[in-house]
Short mmCIF file of N, CA, C and O in Angstrom, two decimals:
data_model
loop_
_atom_site.label_atom_id
_atom_site.label_comp_id
_atom_site.label_asym_id
_atom_site.label_seq_id
_atom_site.Cartn_x
_atom_site.Cartn_y
_atom_site.Cartn_z
N ALA A 267 174.94 88.08 86.62
CA ALA A 267 174.80 87.18 86.85
C ALA A 267 173.99 85.98 87.01
O ALA A 267 174.22 84.61 86.85
N VAL A 268 172.61 86.47 87.28
CA VAL A 268 171.56 85.65 87.30
C VAL A 268 171.02 84.95 85.71
O VAL A 268 170.79 84.02 85.28
N LEU A 269 171.25 86.06 84.28
CA LEU A 269 171.12 85.63 83.64
C LEU A 269 171.95 84.50 82.64
O LEU A 269 172.03 83.94 82.06
N MET A 270 173.06 84.67 83.40
CA MET A 270 174.64 83.81 83.03
C MET A 270 174.44 82.41 83.79
O MET A 270 174.30 81.57 82.94
N ARG A 271 173.37 82.53 84.92
CA ARG A 271 173.34 81.19 85.27
C ARG A 271 172.14 80.68 84.55
O ARG A 271 172.03 79.05 84.24
N TYR A 272 171.33 81.04 84.11
CA TYR A 272 170.25 80.54 83.27
C TYR A 272 170.58 80.12 81.79
O TYR A 272 170.51 79.33 81.71
N PHE A 273 171.34 80.91 81.37
CA PHE A 273 172.06 80.71 79.99
C PHE A 273 173.13 79.30 80.15
O PHE A 273 172.37 78.63 79.11
N LEU A 274 173.77 79.55 80.45
CA LEU A 274 174.78 78.38 81.52
C LEU A 274 173.70 76.75 81.55
O LEU A 274 173.91 75.95 81.11
N ARG A 275 172.68 77.23 82.59
CA ARG A 275 172.16 75.58 82.64
C ARG A 275 171.09 75.48 81.35
O ARG A 275 171.05 74.42 80.85
N LEU A 276 170.37 76.32 80.76
CA LEU A 276 169.77 75.97 79.70
C LEU A 276 170.96 75.53 78.10
O LEU A 276 170.38 74.62 78.03
N TRP A 277 172.02 75.77 78.57
CA TRP A 277 173.07 75.42 77.69
C TRP A 277 173.00 74.03 77.36
O TRP A 277 173.42 73.29 77.08
N HIS A 278 173.34 74.20 78.96
CA HIS A 278 173.82 72.49 79.59
C HIS A 278 172.50 70.98 79.47
O HIS A 278 172.54 70.51 79.66
N GLY A 279 171.47 71.99 78.92
CA GLY A 279 170.11 70.83 79.10
C GLY A 279 169.42 70.92 80.74
O GLY A 279 168.83 70.12 81.32
N ARG A 280 169.84 71.61 81.54
CA ARG A 280 169.65 71.52 82.80
C ARG A 280 168.81 72.51 84.11
O ARG A 280 168.79 73.01 85.17
N HIS A 281 168.11 73.08 82.70
CA HIS A 281 167.38 74.38 83.51
C HIS A 281 165.94 73.85 83.88
O HIS A 281 165.65 74.05 84.75
N ILE A 282 165.69 72.62 83.35
CA ILE A 282 164.18 72.05 84.04
C ILE A 282 164.34 71.43 85.50
O ILE A 282 162.96 71.64 85.87
N ALA A 283 165.55 71.32 86.09
CA ALA A 283 165.60 70.74 87.28
C ALA A 283 165.61 72.56 88.23
O ALA A 283 165.36 72.17 89.47
N MET A 284 165.57 73.55 87.34
CA MET A 284 165.54 74.61 88.55
C MET A 284 164.12 74.74 89.04
O MET A 284 163.34 74.80 88.19
N ALA A 285 163.96 75.77 90.06
CA ALA A 285 162.80 76.41 90.98
C ALA A 285 162.23 76.90 90.06
O ALA A 285 160.85 77.19 90.04
N GLU A 286 162.51 77.76 89.36
CA GLU A 286 161.77 78.72 88.36
C GLU A 286 161.50 78.41 87.25
O GLU A 286 160.48 79.22 86.71
N VAL A 287 161.87 77.46 86.52
CA VAL A 287 161.17 76.65 85.67
C VAL A 287 159.86 75.38 85.37
O VAL A 287 160.09 75.04 86.81
N VAL A 288 159.16 76.10 85.14
CA VAL A 288 157.68 75.66 84.92
C VAL A 288 157.54 75.24 83.35
O VAL A 288 156.91 75.55 83.05
N PRO A 289 157.83 73.75 82.97
CA PRO A 289 157.36 73.45 81.58
C PRO A 289 155.93 73.04 81.39
O PRO A 289 155.53 72.73 82.24
N PHE A 290 155.49 73.42 80.37
CA PHE A 290 153.90 72.89 80.07
C PHE A 290 154.21 73.04 78.26
O PHE A 290 154.76 73.72 77.77
N ARG A 291 152.61 72.80 78.11
CA ARG A 291 152.73 72.47 76.30
C ARG A 291 151.65 73.54 76.35
O ARG A 291 150.56 73.56 76.59
N ALA A 292 151.53 74.27 74.89
CA ALA A 292 150.67 74.89 74.76
C ALA A 292 150.13 75.32 73.08
O ALA A 292 151.48 74.92 72.87
N LYS A 293 149.53 75.52 72.54
CA LYS A 293 149.39 75.75 70.98
C LYS A 293 149.15 77.27 70.99
O LYS A 293 150.00 78.11 70.19
N GLU A 294 148.36 77.74 71.90
CA GLU A 294 148.61 79.15 71.86
C GLU A 294 148.64 79.94 73.42
O GLU A 294 147.67 79.28 74.22
N ILE A 295 149.66 80.80 73.90
CA ILE A 295 149.69 81.47 75.01
C ILE A 295 149.42 83.22 74.78
O ILE A 295 149.48 83.50 74.15
N ARG A 296 149.31 83.53 76.10
CA ARG A 296 148.91 85.47 76.37
C ARG A 296 150.38 85.53 77.18
O ARG A 296 150.14 84.56 78.74
N VAL A 297 151.08 86.49 77.19
CA VAL A 297 152.24 86.22 78.05
C VAL A 297 151.42 88.16 78.78
O VAL A 297 151.00 89.18 77.88
N GLN A 298 151.28 88.14 79.96
CA GLN A 298 150.42 89.13 81.01
C GLN A 298 151.65 90.16 81.79
O GLN A 298 151.92 88.71 82.60
N THR A 299 151.99 91.04 82.20
CA THR A 299 152.38 91.27 83.12
C THR A 299 151.93 92.88 83.92
O THR A 299 151.56 93.81 82.89
N ARG A 300 152.21 93.15 84.95
CA ARG A 300 151.86 94.61 85.69
C ARG A 300 153.43 94.98 86.22
O ARG A 300 153.57 94.16 86.76
N PRO A 301 153.88 96.12 85.98
CA PRO A 301 153.25 96.87 84.77
C PRO A 301 153.56 96.15 83.67
O PRO A 301 154.44 95.41 83.52
N ILE A 302 153.17 96.76 82.24
CA ILE A 302 153.72 96.48 81.15
C ILE A 302 155.24 96.53 80.63
O ILE A 302 155.97 97.59 81.31
N LYS A 303 155.51 95.46 80.00
CA LYS A 303 157.20 95.60 79.99
C LYS A 303 157.52 94.88 78.42
O LYS A 303 156.86 94.27 77.86
N LYS A 304 159.13 95.32 78.69
CA LYS A 304 159.13 95.14 77.31
C LYS A 304 159.57 93.69 76.49
O LYS A 304 160.04 93.01 78.06
N ILE A 305 159.21 92.54 76.31
CA ILE A 305 159.85 91.28 76.08
C ILE A 305 160.56 90.91 74.63
O ILE A 305 160.39 91.80 73.60
N THR A 306 161.35 89.94 74.65
CA THR A 306 161.64 89.47 73.65
C THR A 306 161.12 87.95 73.19
O THR A 306 161.70 87.51 74.03
N VAL A 307 160.74 87.90 71.82
CA VAL A 307 160.78 86.46 71.63
C VAL A 307 160.99 85.90 70.58
O VAL A 307 160.75 86.53 69.29
N ASP A 308 162.03 84.64 70.87
CA ASP A 308 162.59 83.91 69.43
C ASP A 308 163.12 84.90 68.21
O ASP A 308 162.81 85.10 67.39
N GLY A 309 163.56 85.86 69.34
CA GLY A 309 164.14 86.98 68.43
C GLY A 309 163.58 88.35 68.11
O GLY A 309 164.28 89.36 67.19
N GLU A 310 162.51 88.39 68.28
CA GLU A 310 161.54 89.41 67.84
C GLU A 310 161.77 90.54 69.15
O GLU A 310 161.33 90.00 70.02
N VAL A 311 162.48 91.27 68.96
CA VAL A 311 162.76 92.81 69.65
C VAL A 311 161.79 93.80 69.80
O VAL A 311 160.89 93.75 68.54
N GLY A 312 161.60 94.40 70.97
CA GLY A 312 160.77 95.43 70.79
C GLY A 312 159.00 95.22 71.16
O GLY A 312 158.58 95.93 71.21
N LEU A 313 159.03 93.55 71.43
CA LEU A 313 157.52 93.68 71.85
C LEU A 313 156.86 94.03 73.28
O LEU A 313 158.14 94.78 73.57
N ARG A 314 155.69 94.11 73.20
CA ARG A 314 155.57 94.31 74.33
C ARG A 314 154.35 93.46 74.99
O ARG A 314 153.73 92.78 74.60
N THR A 315 154.17 93.74 76.67
CA THR A 315 152.87 92.48 77.19
C THR A 315 151.67 94.06 77.16
O THR A 315 151.93 95.10 77.38
N PRO A 316 150.97 92.63 76.84
CA PRO A 316 150.67 91.68 77.30
C PRO A 316 150.69 91.36 75.38
O PRO A 316 150.38 92.12 74.60
N ALA A 317 150.84 90.18 75.50
CA ALA A 317 151.31 89.52 73.76
C ALA A 317 150.51 87.54 73.99
O ALA A 317 150.72 86.87 74.52
N ASP A 318 149.45 87.43 72.71
CA ASP A 318 149.05 86.64 72.93
C ASP A 318 150.23 85.88 71.41
O ASP A 318 150.42 86.84 70.39
N LEU A 319 150.47 84.90 71.81
CA LEU A 319 151.88 83.98 70.87
C LEU A 319 151.17 82.98 70.39
O LEU A 319 150.47 81.97 71.19
N LYS A 320 151.39 82.18 68.93
CA LYS A 320 151.10 80.94 68.43
C LYS A 320 152.38 80.02 68.52
O LYS A 320 153.12 80.64 68.09
N ILE A 321 152.21 78.67 68.85
CA ILE A 321 153.22 78.54 68.96
C ILE A 321 153.81 77.21 68.03
O ILE A 321 152.74 76.73 67.85
N HIS A 322 154.50 77.29 67.14
CA HIS A 322 154.25 76.10 66.44
C HIS A 322 155.85 75.26 67.21
O HIS A 322 156.84 75.34 67.45
N PRO A 323 155.23 73.95 67.04
CA PRO A 323 155.86 73.05 68.13
C PRO A 323 157.28 72.54 67.49
O PRO A 323 157.80 72.52 66.52
N GLY A 324 157.98 72.49 68.53
CA GLY A 324 159.74 72.57 68.25
C GLY A 324 159.97 73.75 68.00
O GLY A 324 161.47 73.66 68.13
N VAL A 325 159.75 74.89 68.08
CA VAL A 325 160.27 76.21 67.52
C VAL A 325 161.11 76.96 68.33
O VAL A 325 161.83 77.55 68.30
N LEU A 326 159.98 77.07 69.57
CA LEU A 326 160.37 78.54 70.83
C LEU A 326 160.60 77.42 71.93
O LEU A 326 159.60 77.03 72.64
N ALA A 327 161.35 78.28 72.55
CA ALA A 327 161.66 77.71 73.98
C ALA A 327 161.07 79.10 74.87
O ALA A 327 161.89 80.28 74.60
N VAL A 328 160.63 79.14 76.06
CA VAL A 328 160.40 80.58 76.62
C VAL A 328 161.04 80.05 77.69
O VAL A 328 161.16 79.09 78.66
N LEU A 329 161.60 81.53 78.74
CA LEU A 329 162.38 81.35 79.72
C LEU A 329 161.39 82.31 80.69
O LEU A 329 161.52 83.43 80.44
N ALA A 330 160.91 82.01 81.93
CA ALA A 330 160.66 83.26 82.38
C ALA A 330 160.61 82.93 84.10
O ALA A 330 160.32 81.96 84.26
N PRO A 331 160.28 84.48 84.51
CA PRO A 331 160.99 83.78 86.53
C PRO A 331 159.35 83.48 86.64
O PRO A 331 158.24 83.57 86.43
N LYS A 332 159.62 82.54 87.64
CA LYS A 332 158.53 81.97 88.28
C LYS A 332 157.90 83.07 89.78
O LYS A 332 158.84 83.44 90.15
N LEU A 333 156.89 82.73 89.64
CA LEU A 333 156.29 84.32 90.40
C LEU A 333 155.62 83.27 91.78
O LEU A 333 154.91 82.29 91.52
#
């Protein structure tokens, strides 16, 4: 149910208003979690944290829960 809520808001462009969404800009980011978790980034399945990612402008949208 939560995933569907995120998907529908993203699809309709209303995700920015969600309390869990914090927009920011960066050229490079590091995704870290405790414990180590499997992540999917831009269709790449099987990655794990920590992950260093280089951002290509306008190519990637990232959704993550606000902690």
